PDB file of C-alpha atoms in Angstrom:
ATOM      1  CA  MET A   1       6.699  18.002  24.750  1.00  0.00           C
ATOM      2  CA  ASN A   2       7.150  14.511  23.344  1.00  0.00           C
ATOM      3  CA  LYS A   3       6.067  11.468  25.285  1.00  0.00           C
ATOM      4  CA  LEU A   4       8.846   9.474  26.896  1.00  0.00           C
ATOM      5  CA  VAL A   5       9.191   5.724  27.325  1.00  0.00           C
ATOM      6  CA  ALA A   6      12.082   4.558  29.497  1.00  0.00           C
ATOM      7  CA  ALA A   7      13.164   0.916  29.592  1.00  0.00           C
ATOM      8  CA  ASN A   8      15.127  -0.145  32.652  1.00  0.00           C
ATOM      9  CA  ILE A   9      16.971  -3.266  31.511  1.00  0.00           C
ATOM     10  CA  LYS A  10      18.103  -3.870  35.105  1.00  0.00           C
ATOM     11  CA  MET A  11      20.832  -6.508  35.637  1.00  0.00           C
ATOM     12  CA  ASN A  12      20.117  -8.318  32.380  1.00  0.00           C
ATOM     13  CA  ILE A  13      22.122  -8.695  29.137  1.00  0.00           C
ATOM     14  CA  LEU A  14      24.772 -10.791  30.856  1.00  0.00           C
ATOM     15  CA  THR A  15      27.105 -11.441  27.914  1.00  0.00           C
ATOM     16  CA  LEU A  16      28.384  -9.677  24.819  1.00  0.00           C
ATOM     17  CA  ALA A  17      26.539 -12.235  22.679  1.00  0.00           C
ATOM     18  CA  GLU A  18      23.265 -11.380  24.452  1.00  0.00           C
ATOM     19  CA  ARG A  19      23.950  -7.707  23.829  1.00  0.00           C
ATOM     20  CA  GLU A  20      24.424  -8.289  20.096  1.00  0.00           C
ATOM     21  CA  ARG A  21      21.169 -10.281  19.946  1.00  0.00           C
ATOM     22  CA  TYR A  22      19.424  -7.445  21.795  1.00  0.00           C
ATOM     23  CA  PHE A  23      20.701  -4.892  19.259  1.00  0.00           C
ATOM     24  CA  ALA A  24      19.632  -7.049  16.310  1.00  0.00           C
ATOM     25  CA  SER A  25      16.181  -7.654  17.783  1.00  0.00           C
ATOM     26  CA  LEU A  26      15.683  -3.988  18.623  1.00  0.00           C
ATOM     27  CA  LYS A  27      16.749  -2.792  15.185  1.00  0.00           C
ATOM     28  CA  GLU A  28      14.492  -5.349  13.485  1.00  0.00           C
ATOM     29  CA  GLU A  29      11.512  -4.415  15.651  1.00  0.00           C
ATOM     30  CA  PHE A  30      11.867  -0.695  14.993  1.00  0.00           C
ATOM     31  CA  ARG A  31      12.575  -1.156  11.304  1.00  0.00           C
ATOM     32  CA  LYS A  32       8.920  -2.233  11.079  1.00  0.00           C
ATOM     33  CA  ARG A  33       7.585   0.640  13.202  1.00  0.00           C
ATOM     34  CA  LYS A  34       7.611   4.365  12.785  1.00  0.00           C
ATOM     35  CA  VAL A  35       8.528   6.083  16.041  1.00  0.00           C
ATOM     36  CA  GLU A  36       7.282   9.666  16.155  1.00  0.00           C
ATOM     37  CA  ASN A  37       6.473  12.069  18.969  1.00  0.00           C
ATOM     38  CA  VAL A  38       8.028   9.758  21.528  1.00  0.00           C
ATOM     39  CA  GLU A  39      11.507   9.562  22.991  1.00  0.00           C
ATOM     40  CA  ILE A  40      12.716   6.088  23.908  1.00  0.00           C
ATOM     41  CA  VAL A  41      15.332   5.830  26.643  1.00  0.00           C
ATOM     42  CA  LEU A  42      17.159   2.524  27.071  1.00  0.00           C
ATOM     43  CA  CYS A  43      18.905   2.062  30.415  1.00  0.00           C
ATOM     44  CA  PRO A  44      21.205  -0.967  30.226  1.00  0.00           C
ATOM     45  CA  PRO A  45      23.697  -2.090  32.867  1.00  0.00           C
ATOM     46  CA  PHE A  46      26.537   0.450  32.975  1.00  0.00           C
ATOM     47  CA  VAL A  47      29.052  -1.889  31.289  1.00  0.00           C
ATOM     48  CA  HIS A  48      26.916  -1.695  28.123  1.00  0.00           C
ATOM     49  CA  VAL A  49      26.189   2.061  28.022  1.00  0.00           C
ATOM     50  CA  GLU A  50      28.990   3.024  25.641  1.00  0.00           C
ATOM     51  CA  SER A  51      28.126   0.186  23.266  1.00  0.00           C
ATOM     52  CA  PHE A  52      24.425   1.133  23.293  1.00  0.00           C
ATOM     53  CA  LYS A  53      25.349   4.719  22.441  1.00  0.00           C
ATOM     54  CA  LYS A  54      27.514   3.597  19.507  1.00  0.00           C
ATOM     55  CA  ASN A  55      25.171   0.926  18.138  1.00  0.00           C
ATOM     56  CA  ILE A  56      21.704   2.388  18.505  1.00  0.00           C
ATOM     57  CA  LYS A  57      21.596   5.270  16.079  1.00  0.00           C
ATOM     58  CA  MET A  58      17.850   5.358  15.546  1.00  0.00           C
ATOM     59  CA  LYS A  59      15.969   8.638  15.688  1.00  0.00           C
ATOM     60  CA  ASN A  60      14.362   9.418  19.042  1.00  0.00           C
ATOM     61  CA  PHE A  61      16.450   6.807  20.905  1.00  0.00           C
ATOM     62  CA  PHE A  62      18.551   7.798  23.894  1.00  0.00           C
ATOM     63  CA  VAL A  63      20.706   5.987  26.435  1.00  0.00           C
ATOM     64  CA  GLY A  64      20.462   6.254  30.195  1.00  0.00           C
ATOM     65  CA  VAL A  65      22.065   4.755  33.263  1.00  0.00           C
ATOM     66  CA  GLN A  66      20.240   3.040  36.103  1.00  0.00           C
ATOM     67  CA  ASN A  67      21.860   5.039  38.900  1.00  0.00           C
ATOM     68  CA  ILE A  68      24.764   7.304  39.785  1.00  0.00           C
ATOM     69  CA  PHE A  69      26.632   7.820  43.042  1.00  0.00           C
ATOM     70  CA  GLN A  70      26.072  10.929  45.142  1.00  0.00           C
ATOM     71  CA  GLU A  71      29.696  12.097  44.808  1.00  0.00           C
ATOM     72  CA  GLU A  72      31.568  13.124  41.644  1.00  0.00           C
ATOM     73  CA  LYS A  73      34.731  11.159  42.384  1.00  0.00           C
ATOM     74  CA  GLY A  74      36.632   9.495  45.176  1.00  0.00           C
ATOM     75  CA  PRO A  75      37.341   6.178  46.899  1.00  0.00           C
ATOM     76  CA  PHE A  76      33.914   4.640  46.261  1.00  0.00           C
ATOM     77  CA  THR A  77      34.611   1.133  44.986  1.00  0.00           C
ATOM     78  CA  GLY A  78      32.191  -0.068  42.336  1.00  0.00           C
ATOM     79  CA  GLU A  79      30.271   3.191  42.011  1.00  0.00           C
ATOM     80  CA  VAL A  80      29.600   5.263  38.880  1.00  0.00           C
ATOM     81  CA  SER A  81      29.608   9.066  39.009  1.00  0.00           C
ATOM     82  CA  ALA A  82      27.520  11.470  36.936  1.00  0.00           C
ATOM     83  CA  PRO A  83      30.567  12.645  34.923  1.00  0.00           C
ATOM     84  CA  MET A  84      31.492   9.004  34.193  1.00  0.00           C
ATOM     85  CA  ALA A  85      27.948   8.257  32.996  1.00  0.00           C
ATOM     86  CA  LYS A  86      27.894  11.335  30.766  1.00  0.00           C
ATOM     87  CA  SER A  87      31.332  10.525  29.352  1.00  0.00           C
ATOM     88  CA  ALA A  88      30.193   6.971  28.526  1.00  0.00           C
ATOM     89  CA  GLY A  89      27.328   8.396  26.453  1.00  0.00           C
ATOM     90  CA  ALA A  90      24.374   8.559  28.829  1.00  0.00           C
ATOM     91  CA  ASP A  91      21.715  11.221  28.316  1.00  0.00           C
ATOM     92  CA  TYR A  92      19.412  10.213  31.182  1.00  0.00           C
ATOM     93  CA  VAL A  93      19.709   8.672  34.649  1.00  0.00           C
ATOM     94  CA  ILE A  94      17.107   6.800  36.699  1.00  0.00           C
ATOM     95  CA  LEU A  95      17.163   7.929  40.331  1.00  0.00           C
ATOM     96  CA  GLY A  96      15.137   6.771  43.320  1.00  0.00           C
ATOM     97  CA  HIS A  97      14.054   3.495  41.745  1.00  0.00           C
ATOM     98  CA  SER A  98      12.272   1.222  44.225  1.00  0.00           C
ATOM     99  CA  ASP A  99      15.007  -1.423  43.797  1.00  0.00           C
ATOM    100  CA  ARG A 100      17.618   1.124  44.891  1.00  0.00           C
ATOM    101  CA  ARG A 101      15.492   2.242  47.834  1.00  0.00           C
ATOM    102  CA  LYS A 102      14.781  -1.360  48.893  1.00  0.00           C
ATOM    103  CA  TYR A 103      18.114  -3.138  48.375  1.00  0.00           C
ATOM    104  CA  PHE A 104      20.605  -0.281  48.742  1.00  0.00           C
ATOM    105  CA  HIS A 105      18.617   1.891  51.152  1.00  0.00           C
ATOM    106  CA  ASP A 106      18.888   5.010  48.986  1.00  0.00           C
ATOM    107  CA  THR A 107      17.429   7.929  50.936  1.00  0.00           C
ATOM    108  CA  ASP A 108      15.633  11.013  49.656  1.00  0.00           C
ATOM    109  CA  GLU A 109      18.651  13.053  50.781  1.00  0.00           C
ATOM    110  CA  GLN A 110      21.019  10.900  48.684  1.00  0.00           C
ATOM    111  CA  ILE A 111      18.648  11.080  45.721  1.00  0.00           C
ATOM    112  CA  ASN A 112      18.579  14.874  46.074  1.00  0.00           C
ATOM    113  CA  ARG A 113      22.378  14.978  45.898  1.00  0.00           C
ATOM    114  CA  LYS A 114      22.336  12.677  42.857  1.00  0.00           C
ATOM    115  CA  ILE A 115      19.794  14.934  41.105  1.00  0.00           C
ATOM    116  CA  ILE A 116      22.041  17.964  41.626  1.00  0.00           C
ATOM    117  CA  LEU A 117      25.096  16.106  40.277  1.00  0.00           C
ATOM    118  CA  ALA A 118      23.138  14.709  37.324  1.00  0.00           C
ATOM    119  CA  LEU A 119      21.981  18.182  36.295  1.00  0.00           C
ATOM    120  CA  LYS A 120      25.492  19.573  36.762  1.00  0.00           C
ATOM    121  CA  SER A 121      26.837  16.879  34.410  1.00  0.00           C
ATOM    122  CA  GLY A 122      24.169  17.397  31.740  1.00  0.00           C
ATOM    123  CA  LEU A 123      22.135  14.267  32.481  1.00  0.00           C
ATOM    124  CA  THR A 124      18.337  14.351  32.579  1.00  0.00           C
ATOM    125  CA  PRO A 125      17.155  12.764  35.837  1.00  0.00           C
ATOM    126  CA  ILE A 126      14.164  10.416  35.768  1.00  0.00           C
ATOM    127  CA  VAL A 127      13.161  10.485  39.433  1.00  0.00           C
ATOM    128  CA  CYS A 128      10.972   7.633  40.672  1.00  0.00           C
ATOM    129  CA  ILE A 129       8.552   8.203  43.519  1.00  0.00           C
ATOM    130  CA  GLY A 130       5.759   6.084  44.923  1.00  0.00           C
ATOM    131  CA  GLU A 131       4.289   4.640  48.072  1.00  0.00           C
ATOM    132  CA  ASN A 132       4.674   1.016  49.152  1.00  0.00           C
ATOM    133  CA  ALA A 133       1.862  -1.408  50.041  1.00  0.00           C
ATOM    134  CA  GLY A 134       2.102  -0.743  53.783  1.00  0.00           C
ATOM    135  CA  GLU A 135       1.860   3.019  53.293  1.00  0.00           C
ATOM    136  CA  LYS A 136      -1.116   2.599  50.960  1.00  0.00           C
ATOM    137  CA  LYS A 137      -2.923   0.186  53.282  1.00  0.00           C
ATOM    138  CA  SER A 138      -2.440   2.433  56.325  1.00  0.00           C
ATOM    139  CA  GLY A 139      -3.777   5.462  54.439  1.00  0.00           C
ATOM    140  CA  LYS A 140      -0.373   7.158  54.409  1.00  0.00           C
ATOM    141  CA  GLY A 141       0.304   6.886  50.679  1.00  0.00           C
ATOM    142  CA  GLU A 142      -0.120  10.595  49.963  1.00  0.00           C
ATOM    143  CA  GLU A 143       2.068  11.467  52.936  1.00  0.00           C
ATOM    144  CA  ALA A 144       4.805   9.117  51.680  1.00  0.00           C
ATOM    145  CA  VAL A 145       4.721  10.569  48.160  1.00  0.00           C
ATOM    146  CA  PHE A 146       4.782  14.132  49.502  1.00  0.00           C
ATOM    147  CA  ARG A 147       7.728  13.261  51.798  1.00  0.00           C
ATOM    148  CA  GLN A 148       9.657  11.808  48.844  1.00  0.00           C
ATOM    149  CA  LEU A 149       8.925  14.836  46.666  1.00  0.00           C
ATOM    150  CA  LYS A 150       9.945  17.244  49.422  1.00  0.00           C
ATOM    151  CA  GLY A 151      13.162  15.356  50.217  1.00  0.00           C
ATOM    152  CA  CYS A 152      14.235  14.556  46.670  1.00  0.00           C
ATOM    153  CA  PHE A 153      13.670  18.077  45.354  1.00  0.00           C
ATOM    154  CA  LYS A 154      14.996  20.093  48.296  1.00  0.00           C
ATOM    155  CA  ASN A 155      16.746  23.260  47.032  1.00  0.00           C
ATOM    156  CA  ILE A 156      15.880  22.440  43.406  1.00  0.00           C
ATOM    157  CA  ASN A 157      14.654  25.591  41.671  1.00  0.00           C
ATOM    158  CA  SER A 158      11.959  25.908  39.001  1.00  0.00           C
ATOM    159  CA  VAL A 159      14.493  26.161  36.156  1.00  0.00           C
ATOM    160  CA  GLN A 160      16.119  22.908  37.293  1.00  0.00           C
ATOM    161  CA  MET A 161      12.711  21.238  37.745  1.00  0.00           C
ATOM    162  CA  GLU A 162      11.976  21.814  34.062  1.00  0.00           C
ATOM    163  CA  LYS A 163      14.926  19.519  33.266  1.00  0.00           C
ATOM    164  CA  ILE A 164      13.702  16.694  35.519  1.00  0.00           C
ATOM    165  CA  ILE A 165      11.217  13.913  34.745  1.00  0.00           C
ATOM    166  CA  VAL A 166       9.165  12.659  37.683  1.00  0.00           C
ATOM    167  CA  CYS A 167       7.913   9.090  37.372  1.00  0.00           C
ATOM    168  CA  TYR A 168       5.073   8.115  39.693  1.00  0.00           C
ATOM    169  CA  GLU A 169       5.237   4.368  40.152  1.00  0.00           C
ATOM    170  CA  PRO A 170       3.604   3.062  43.305  1.00  0.00           C
ATOM    171  CA  VAL A 171       5.759   0.233  44.623  1.00  0.00           C
ATOM    172  CA  TRP A 172       2.700  -1.900  45.364  1.00  0.00           C
ATOM    173  CA  ALA A 173       1.720  -1.863  41.667  1.00  0.00           C
ATOM    174  CA  ILE A 174       5.067  -3.021  40.284  1.00  0.00           C
ATOM    175  CA  SER A 175       5.305  -6.418  38.572  1.00  0.00           C
ATOM    176  CA  THR A 176       1.673  -7.331  38.937  1.00  0.00           C
ATOM    177  CA  ASN A 177      -0.746  -8.619  36.354  1.00  0.00           C
ATOM    178  CA  ASN A 178      -3.715  -8.160  38.660  1.00  0.00           C
ATOM    179  CA  PRO A 179      -5.796  -5.147  37.524  1.00  0.00           C
ATOM    180  CA  ASP A 180      -6.936  -4.655  41.140  1.00  0.00           C
ATOM    181  CA  HIS A 181      -3.350  -3.756  41.970  1.00  0.00           C
ATOM    182  CA  LEU A 182      -3.041  -0.953  39.434  1.00  0.00           C
ATOM    183  CA  PRO A 183      -3.264   2.688  40.503  1.00  0.00           C
ATOM    184  CA  THR A 184      -6.682   4.226  39.956  1.00  0.00           C
ATOM    185  CA  SER A 185      -7.172   7.473  38.067  1.00  0.00           C
ATOM    186  CA  ASN A 186      -7.856   9.157  41.441  1.00  0.00           C
ATOM    187  CA  GLU A 187      -4.521   7.949  42.823  1.00  0.00           C
ATOM    188  CA  ILE A 188      -2.706   9.184  39.731  1.00  0.00           C
ATOM    189  CA  MET A 189      -4.441  12.576  39.909  1.00  0.00           C
ATOM    190  CA  THR A 190      -3.580  12.843  43.607  1.00  0.00           C
ATOM    191  CA  ALA A 191       0.075  12.168  42.784  1.00  0.00           C
ATOM    192  CA  LYS A 192      -0.032  14.871  40.087  1.00  0.00           C
ATOM    193  CA  LEU A 193      -1.507  17.372  42.536  1.00  0.00           C
ATOM    194  CA  LEU A 194       1.147  16.533  45.128  1.00  0.00           C
ATOM    195  CA  MET A 195       3.848  17.122  42.526  1.00  0.00           C
ATOM    196  CA  LYS A 196       2.469  20.587  41.813  1.00  0.00           C
ATOM    197  CA  LYS A 197       2.674  21.649  45.496  1.00  0.00           C
TER     198      LYS A 197
END
């Protein structure tokens, strides 16, 4: 299996002019580099997904969305469904990101529903899991990760699991330049073992 690098562009690229500069910069950067044995997934804001799909034709590059709603269609103002994301050109979808859990209160149950809909629509889910600082400090980090894994992957069979990417990103380690706040190899191995359960 190839390595995968996913870039969550978040709520950036605010204008069409910024988007064009992003494309030019990206193409220039990768003209100089040979990208082999790695898949690169770019996850722009949804309004740019179709344009990313049309403009980034480089080998090993894919487009993803930053979230989908837990229903396929209906009266859900402002939401994007899995079929809409796929139709716009997305190949991947980020689910369970700490921003979504923090600001939008996404639950493991909702993430589970989103995973099922993503797979049904032909999207590859990138499911984020990880404990927060309070859980780590209280010694409940493993319990939190296990709870997320159990809730997010409820009723997901082994064939479906092979189509899912699990991203362990402890919330307490995000956006820090302090090496003391990075996960240790033991913490990463523990997360891997929990994922195998």
